[in-house]
Coordinates of C-alpha atoms in Angstrom, one line a residue:
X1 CA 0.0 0.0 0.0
X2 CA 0.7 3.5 -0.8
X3 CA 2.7 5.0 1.7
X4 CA 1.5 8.1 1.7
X5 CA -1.7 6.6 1.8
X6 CA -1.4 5.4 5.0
X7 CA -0.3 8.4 6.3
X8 CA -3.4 10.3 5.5
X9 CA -6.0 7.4 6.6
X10 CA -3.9 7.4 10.1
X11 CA -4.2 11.5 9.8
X12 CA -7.5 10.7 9.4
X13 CA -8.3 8.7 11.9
X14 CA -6.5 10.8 14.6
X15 CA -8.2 13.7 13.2
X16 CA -4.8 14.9 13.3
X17 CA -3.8 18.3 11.4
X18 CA -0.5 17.0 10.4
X19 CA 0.6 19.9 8.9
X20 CA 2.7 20.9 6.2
X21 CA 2.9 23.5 4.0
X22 CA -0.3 25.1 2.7
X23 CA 0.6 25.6 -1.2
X24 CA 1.9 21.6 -0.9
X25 CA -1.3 20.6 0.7
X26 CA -3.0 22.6 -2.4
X27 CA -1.0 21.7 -5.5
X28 CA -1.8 17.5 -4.1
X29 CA -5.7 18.4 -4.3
X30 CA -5.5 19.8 -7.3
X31 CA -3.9 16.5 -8.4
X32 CA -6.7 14.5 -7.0
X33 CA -9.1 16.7 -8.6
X34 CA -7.6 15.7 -11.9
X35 CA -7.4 12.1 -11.0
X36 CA -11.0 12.7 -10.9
X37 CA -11.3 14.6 -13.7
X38 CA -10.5 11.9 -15.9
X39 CA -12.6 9.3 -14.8
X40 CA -15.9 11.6 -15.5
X41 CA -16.8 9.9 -18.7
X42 CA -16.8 6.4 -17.6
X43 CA -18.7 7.7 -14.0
X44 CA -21.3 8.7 -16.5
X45 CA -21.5 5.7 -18.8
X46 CA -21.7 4.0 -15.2
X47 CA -24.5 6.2 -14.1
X48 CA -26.3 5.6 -17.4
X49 CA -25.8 1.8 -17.7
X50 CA -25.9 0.8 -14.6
X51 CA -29.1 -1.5 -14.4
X52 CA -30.9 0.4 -11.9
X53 CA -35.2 0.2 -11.5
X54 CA -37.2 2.5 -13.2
X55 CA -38.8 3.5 -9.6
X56 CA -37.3 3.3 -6.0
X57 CA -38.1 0.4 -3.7
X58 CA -37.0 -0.5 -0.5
X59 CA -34.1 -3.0 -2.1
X60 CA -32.9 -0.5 -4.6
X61 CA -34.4 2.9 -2.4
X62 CA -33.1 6.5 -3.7
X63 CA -31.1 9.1 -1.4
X64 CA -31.5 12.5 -1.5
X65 CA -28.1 14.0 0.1
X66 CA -29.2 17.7 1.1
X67 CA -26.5 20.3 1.4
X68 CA -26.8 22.8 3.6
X69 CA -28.2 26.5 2.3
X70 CA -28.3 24.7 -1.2
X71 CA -31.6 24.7 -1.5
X72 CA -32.5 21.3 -0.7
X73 CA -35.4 22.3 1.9
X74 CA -37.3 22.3 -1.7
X75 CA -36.4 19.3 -3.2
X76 CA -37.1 17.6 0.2
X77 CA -40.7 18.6 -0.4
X78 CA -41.1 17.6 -3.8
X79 CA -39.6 14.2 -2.5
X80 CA -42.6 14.3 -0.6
X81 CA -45.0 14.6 -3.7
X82 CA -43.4 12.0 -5.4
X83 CA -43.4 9.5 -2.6
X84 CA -46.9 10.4 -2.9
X85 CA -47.7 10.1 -5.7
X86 CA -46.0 7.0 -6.3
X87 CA -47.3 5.4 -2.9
X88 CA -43.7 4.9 -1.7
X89 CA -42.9 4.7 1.9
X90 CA -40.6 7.9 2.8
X91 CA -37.9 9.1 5.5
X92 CA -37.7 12.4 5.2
X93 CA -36.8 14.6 8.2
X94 CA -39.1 17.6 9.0
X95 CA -41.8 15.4 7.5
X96 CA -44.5 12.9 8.9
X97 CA -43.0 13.0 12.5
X98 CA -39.8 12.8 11.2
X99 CA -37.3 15.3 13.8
X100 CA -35.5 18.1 11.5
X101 CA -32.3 17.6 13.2
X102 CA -32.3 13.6 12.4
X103 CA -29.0 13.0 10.5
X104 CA -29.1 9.6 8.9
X105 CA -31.7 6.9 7.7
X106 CA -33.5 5.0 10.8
X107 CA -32.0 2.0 11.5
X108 CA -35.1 0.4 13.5
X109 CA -35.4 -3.3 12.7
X110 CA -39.4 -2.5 12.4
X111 CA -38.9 0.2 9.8
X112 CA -36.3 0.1 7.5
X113 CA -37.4 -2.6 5.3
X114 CA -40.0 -0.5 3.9
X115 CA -38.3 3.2 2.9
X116 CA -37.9 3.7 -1.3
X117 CA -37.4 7.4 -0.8
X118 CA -34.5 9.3 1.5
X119 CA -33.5 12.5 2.2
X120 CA -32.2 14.8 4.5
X121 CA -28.7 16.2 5.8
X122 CA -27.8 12.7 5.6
X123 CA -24.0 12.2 6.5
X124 CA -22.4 9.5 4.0
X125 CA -21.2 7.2 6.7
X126 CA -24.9 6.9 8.1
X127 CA -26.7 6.0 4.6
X128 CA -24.0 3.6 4.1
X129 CA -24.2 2.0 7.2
X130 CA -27.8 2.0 6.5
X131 CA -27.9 0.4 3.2
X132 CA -25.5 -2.3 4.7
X133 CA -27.8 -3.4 6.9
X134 CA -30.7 -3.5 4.4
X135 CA -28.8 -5.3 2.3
X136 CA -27.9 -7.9 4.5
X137 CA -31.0 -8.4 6.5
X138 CA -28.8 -7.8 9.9
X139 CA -26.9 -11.3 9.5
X140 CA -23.2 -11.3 9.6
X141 CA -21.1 -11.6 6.6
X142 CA -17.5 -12.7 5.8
X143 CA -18.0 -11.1 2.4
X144 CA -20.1 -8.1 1.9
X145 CA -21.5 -7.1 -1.6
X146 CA -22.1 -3.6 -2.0
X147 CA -25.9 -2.0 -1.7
X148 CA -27.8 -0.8 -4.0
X149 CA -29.2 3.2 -4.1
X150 CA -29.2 5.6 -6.6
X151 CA -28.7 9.3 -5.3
X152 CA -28.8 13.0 -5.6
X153 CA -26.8 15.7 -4.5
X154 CA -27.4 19.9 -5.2
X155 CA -24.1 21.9 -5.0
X156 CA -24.2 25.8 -4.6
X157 CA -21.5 28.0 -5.5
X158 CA -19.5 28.1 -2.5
X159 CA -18.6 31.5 -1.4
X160 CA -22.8 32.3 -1.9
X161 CA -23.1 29.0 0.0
X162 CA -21.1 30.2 3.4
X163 CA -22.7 34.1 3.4
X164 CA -26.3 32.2 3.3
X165 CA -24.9 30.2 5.6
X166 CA -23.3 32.9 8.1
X167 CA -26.8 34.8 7.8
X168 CA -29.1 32.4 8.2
X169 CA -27.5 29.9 10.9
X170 CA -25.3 32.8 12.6
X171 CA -26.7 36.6 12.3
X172 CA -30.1 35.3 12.9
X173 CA -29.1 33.7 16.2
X174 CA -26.8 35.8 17.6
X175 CA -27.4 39.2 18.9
X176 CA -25.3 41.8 17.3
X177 CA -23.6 40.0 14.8
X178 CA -24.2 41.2 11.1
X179 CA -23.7 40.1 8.1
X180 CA -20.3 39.5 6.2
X181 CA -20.3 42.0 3.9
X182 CA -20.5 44.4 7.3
X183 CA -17.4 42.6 8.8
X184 CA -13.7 42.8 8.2
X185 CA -11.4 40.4 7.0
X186 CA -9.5 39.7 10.0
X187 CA -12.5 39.3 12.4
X188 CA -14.1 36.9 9.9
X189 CA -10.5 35.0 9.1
X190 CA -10.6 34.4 13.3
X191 CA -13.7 33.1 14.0
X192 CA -15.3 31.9 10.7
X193 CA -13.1 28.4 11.7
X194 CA -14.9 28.4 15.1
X195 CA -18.1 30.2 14.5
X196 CA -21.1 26.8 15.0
X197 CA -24.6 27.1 14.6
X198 CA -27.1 26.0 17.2
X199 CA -26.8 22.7 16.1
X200 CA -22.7 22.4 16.2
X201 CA -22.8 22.8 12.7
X202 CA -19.9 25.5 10.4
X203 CA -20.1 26.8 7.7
X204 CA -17.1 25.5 5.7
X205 CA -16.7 23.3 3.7
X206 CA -20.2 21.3 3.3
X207 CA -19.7 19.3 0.7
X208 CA -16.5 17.4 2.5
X209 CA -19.0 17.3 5.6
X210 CA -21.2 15.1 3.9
X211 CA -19.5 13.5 2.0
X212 CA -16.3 12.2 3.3
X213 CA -16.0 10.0 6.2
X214 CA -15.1 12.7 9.0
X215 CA -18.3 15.1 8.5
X216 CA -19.3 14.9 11.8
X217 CA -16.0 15.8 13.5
X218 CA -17.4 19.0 13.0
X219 CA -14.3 21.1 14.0
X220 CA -12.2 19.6 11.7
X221 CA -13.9 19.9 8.4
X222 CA -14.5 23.6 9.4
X223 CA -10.9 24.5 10.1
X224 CA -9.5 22.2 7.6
X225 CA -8.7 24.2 5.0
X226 CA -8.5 27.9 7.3
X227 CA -5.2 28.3 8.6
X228 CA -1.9 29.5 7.3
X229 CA -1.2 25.6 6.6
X230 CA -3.0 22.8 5.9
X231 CA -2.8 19.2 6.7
X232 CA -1.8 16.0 4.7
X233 CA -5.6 14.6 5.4
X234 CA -6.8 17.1 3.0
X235 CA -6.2 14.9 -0.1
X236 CA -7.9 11.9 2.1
X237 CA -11.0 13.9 3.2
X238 CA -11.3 15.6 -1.0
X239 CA -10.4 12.2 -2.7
X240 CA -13.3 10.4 -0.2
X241 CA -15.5 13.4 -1.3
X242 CA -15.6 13.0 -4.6
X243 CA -15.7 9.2 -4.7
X244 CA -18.7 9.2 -2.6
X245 CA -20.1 11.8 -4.4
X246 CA -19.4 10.6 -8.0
X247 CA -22.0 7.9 -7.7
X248 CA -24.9 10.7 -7.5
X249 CA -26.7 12.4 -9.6
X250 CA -25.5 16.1 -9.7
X251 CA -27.3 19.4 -9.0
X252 CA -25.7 23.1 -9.5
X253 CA -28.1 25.2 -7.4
X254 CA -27.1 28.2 -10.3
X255 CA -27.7 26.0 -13.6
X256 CA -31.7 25.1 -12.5
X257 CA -32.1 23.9 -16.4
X258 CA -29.0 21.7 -16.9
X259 CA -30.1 20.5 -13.1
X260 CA -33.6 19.3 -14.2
X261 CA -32.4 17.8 -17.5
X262 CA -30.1 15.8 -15.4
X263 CA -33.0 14.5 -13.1
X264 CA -35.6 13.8 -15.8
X265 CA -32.7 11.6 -17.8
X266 CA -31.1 9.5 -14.8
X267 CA -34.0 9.6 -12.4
X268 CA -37.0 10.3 -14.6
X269 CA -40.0 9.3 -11.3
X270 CA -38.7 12.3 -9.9
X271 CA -41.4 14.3 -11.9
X272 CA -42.3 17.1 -9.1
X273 CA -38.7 18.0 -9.0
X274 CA -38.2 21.8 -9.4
X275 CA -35.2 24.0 -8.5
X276 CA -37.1 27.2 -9.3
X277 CA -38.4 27.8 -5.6
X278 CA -36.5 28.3 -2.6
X279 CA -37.7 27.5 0.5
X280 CA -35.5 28.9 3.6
X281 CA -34.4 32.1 2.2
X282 CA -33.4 35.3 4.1
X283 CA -33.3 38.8 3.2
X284 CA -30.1 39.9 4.6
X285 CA -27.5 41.6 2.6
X286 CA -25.3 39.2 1.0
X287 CA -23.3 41.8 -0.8
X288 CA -19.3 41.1 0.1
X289 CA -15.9 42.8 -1.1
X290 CA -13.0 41.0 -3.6
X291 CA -11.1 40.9 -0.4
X292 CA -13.6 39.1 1.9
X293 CA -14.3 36.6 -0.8
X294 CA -10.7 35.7 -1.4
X295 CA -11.3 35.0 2.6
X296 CA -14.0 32.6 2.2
X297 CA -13.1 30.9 -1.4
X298 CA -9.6 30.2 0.8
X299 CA -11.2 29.0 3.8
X300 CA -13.2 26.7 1.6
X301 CA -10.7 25.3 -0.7
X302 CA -12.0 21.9 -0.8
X303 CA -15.9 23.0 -1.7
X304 CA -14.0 25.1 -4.5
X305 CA -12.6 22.1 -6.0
X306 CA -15.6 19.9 -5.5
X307 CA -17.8 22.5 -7.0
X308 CA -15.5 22.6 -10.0
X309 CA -15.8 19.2 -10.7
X310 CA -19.4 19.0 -10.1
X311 CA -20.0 21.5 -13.0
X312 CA -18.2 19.1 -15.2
X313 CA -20.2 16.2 -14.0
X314 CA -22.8 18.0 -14.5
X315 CA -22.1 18.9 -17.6
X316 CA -21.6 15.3 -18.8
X317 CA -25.0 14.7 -17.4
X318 CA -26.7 16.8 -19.7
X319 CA -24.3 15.6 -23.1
X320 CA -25.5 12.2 -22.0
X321 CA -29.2 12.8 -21.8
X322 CA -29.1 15.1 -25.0
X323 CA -27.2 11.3 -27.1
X324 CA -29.6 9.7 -25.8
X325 CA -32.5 11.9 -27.3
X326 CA -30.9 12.0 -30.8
X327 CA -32.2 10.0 -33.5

């Protein structure tokens, strides 16, 4: 094995910073963002091959992996309509009973079997535990084979992303704190690393904290990529991130039309889905200067470099869908 491999799975595991130097740290994502890069095609012919069901059922159910302040709170309730629709059995927090602030599938002996339709601030680690233990019926296994799911993930550009987030989870809830564009570079460079919602949630970095396999060592993803140096798990945590997430479906929260032409191809029950209408939104100003969002792109260095691949995902999406339609 990979030496350097090891290195950052133990890093990892520690949640230890190991740092080195920042630009090093940097230049290996971008390498891993290239690895990446070249394997979109054959992700895609994947995605459109794959022999998957026409509709979700509770052995082959579909995920809905909701980013935070990407608009997701709308495509939770359109995955309401279709469940409905389609007379489905749904888990969807903030619906039927289901707590808000419940962050992965239920694993209830009693009701699991039944779910075709997911979604919510899911953490990966949780579904996948979940679709482990659907897919083996709770016996024990020398020689696991892997679930089946299909899924969908909305990005949002990620500077946008973290002032929705600052206004709506932070200057809302805080007395006398105002919104970024307000604030100075320093201030927000100190405690944007630190700064949690009311639920022990940051702002940095989303994508990583839902997709890799540390999201819910909160701390780390949010300070991750926030300091003067960076650490050697960064390449671990991005190259997770994008494997995990290559599997979906992708949605850009600012291309709505590619978005929807992407659903209707690869998951064409989802017939309520819109990304027209936001739910959640706030009214605060979200106006910043070049300076403060050199601050946050840098803070949020691995969402940069997800959100750049997702475009191209995306874009293969849509060239796939289009061959398909030709005569």
């Amino acid at each position: 094995m990979n030496f350097r491999i090891v290195v950052l799975f133990v890093c990892s595991l520690l949640n230890d910073s190991c740092a080195l130097d920042s630009d090093g740290a940097l230049v290996a994502a971008g390498k891993i963002a290239q690895m990446w890069d070249s394997r979109i095609n054959s992700t895609i012919e994947w995605m459109a091959t794959n022999n998957r069901p026409s509709v979700p059922s509770s052995s082959y159910p579909f995920i809905f992996f909701h980013m935070r302040k990407c608009g997701g709170s709308s495509t939770r309730h359109n995955l309401v309509r279709s469940a409905n629709q389609l007379h489905l059995k749904r888990f969807i927090p903030c619906h039927a009973n289901v707590p808000c602030t419940t962050y992965e599938p239920s694993h209830t002996d009693a009701d699991q079997q039944d779910f075709a339709i997911l979604g919510g601030h899911f953490y990966y680690p949780g579904v996948e535990k979940y679709i482990y233990e659907k897919s083996h019926a709770y016996k024990a296994t020398l020689n696991p084979a892997q679930g089946n799911y299909t899924c969908l993930t909305i990005l949002r550009e990620p500077v946008s992303r973290v002032i929705s987030c600052w206004n709506y989870r932070l200057v809302s809830h805080i007395r006398n704190l105002t919104p970024l564009g307000s604030q100075n570079v320093s201030f927000v460079r100190k405690v944007l690393p630190t700064a949690m919602s009311k639920f022990g949630e940051g702002c940095n970095n989303e994508f990583a904290r839902v997709f890799s396999s540390s999201g819910k060592a909160d701390m780390k993803m949010n300070t991750l990529t926030s300091d003067n140096t960076a650490s050697v798990a960064v390449e671990f945590v991005l190259n997770e991130t994008l494997n995990h997430m290559s599997r979906c479906v992708i949605g850009v929260l600012e291309r709505c039309e590619d978005t929807a032409k992407a659903v209707s191809y690869f998951l064409p029950w989802f017939k309520s889905f819109s990304c027209k209408v936001h739910m959640n939104k706030n009214r605060l100003d979200k106006t910043i200067y070049p300076k403060m969002e050199d601050e946050l792109r840098r803070q949020n260095h691995l969402d940069v470099v997800v959100y750049e691949l997702a475009n191209k995902l995306l874009d293969a999406q849509v060239a796939r869908s289009k061959l398909e339609h030709q005569p």
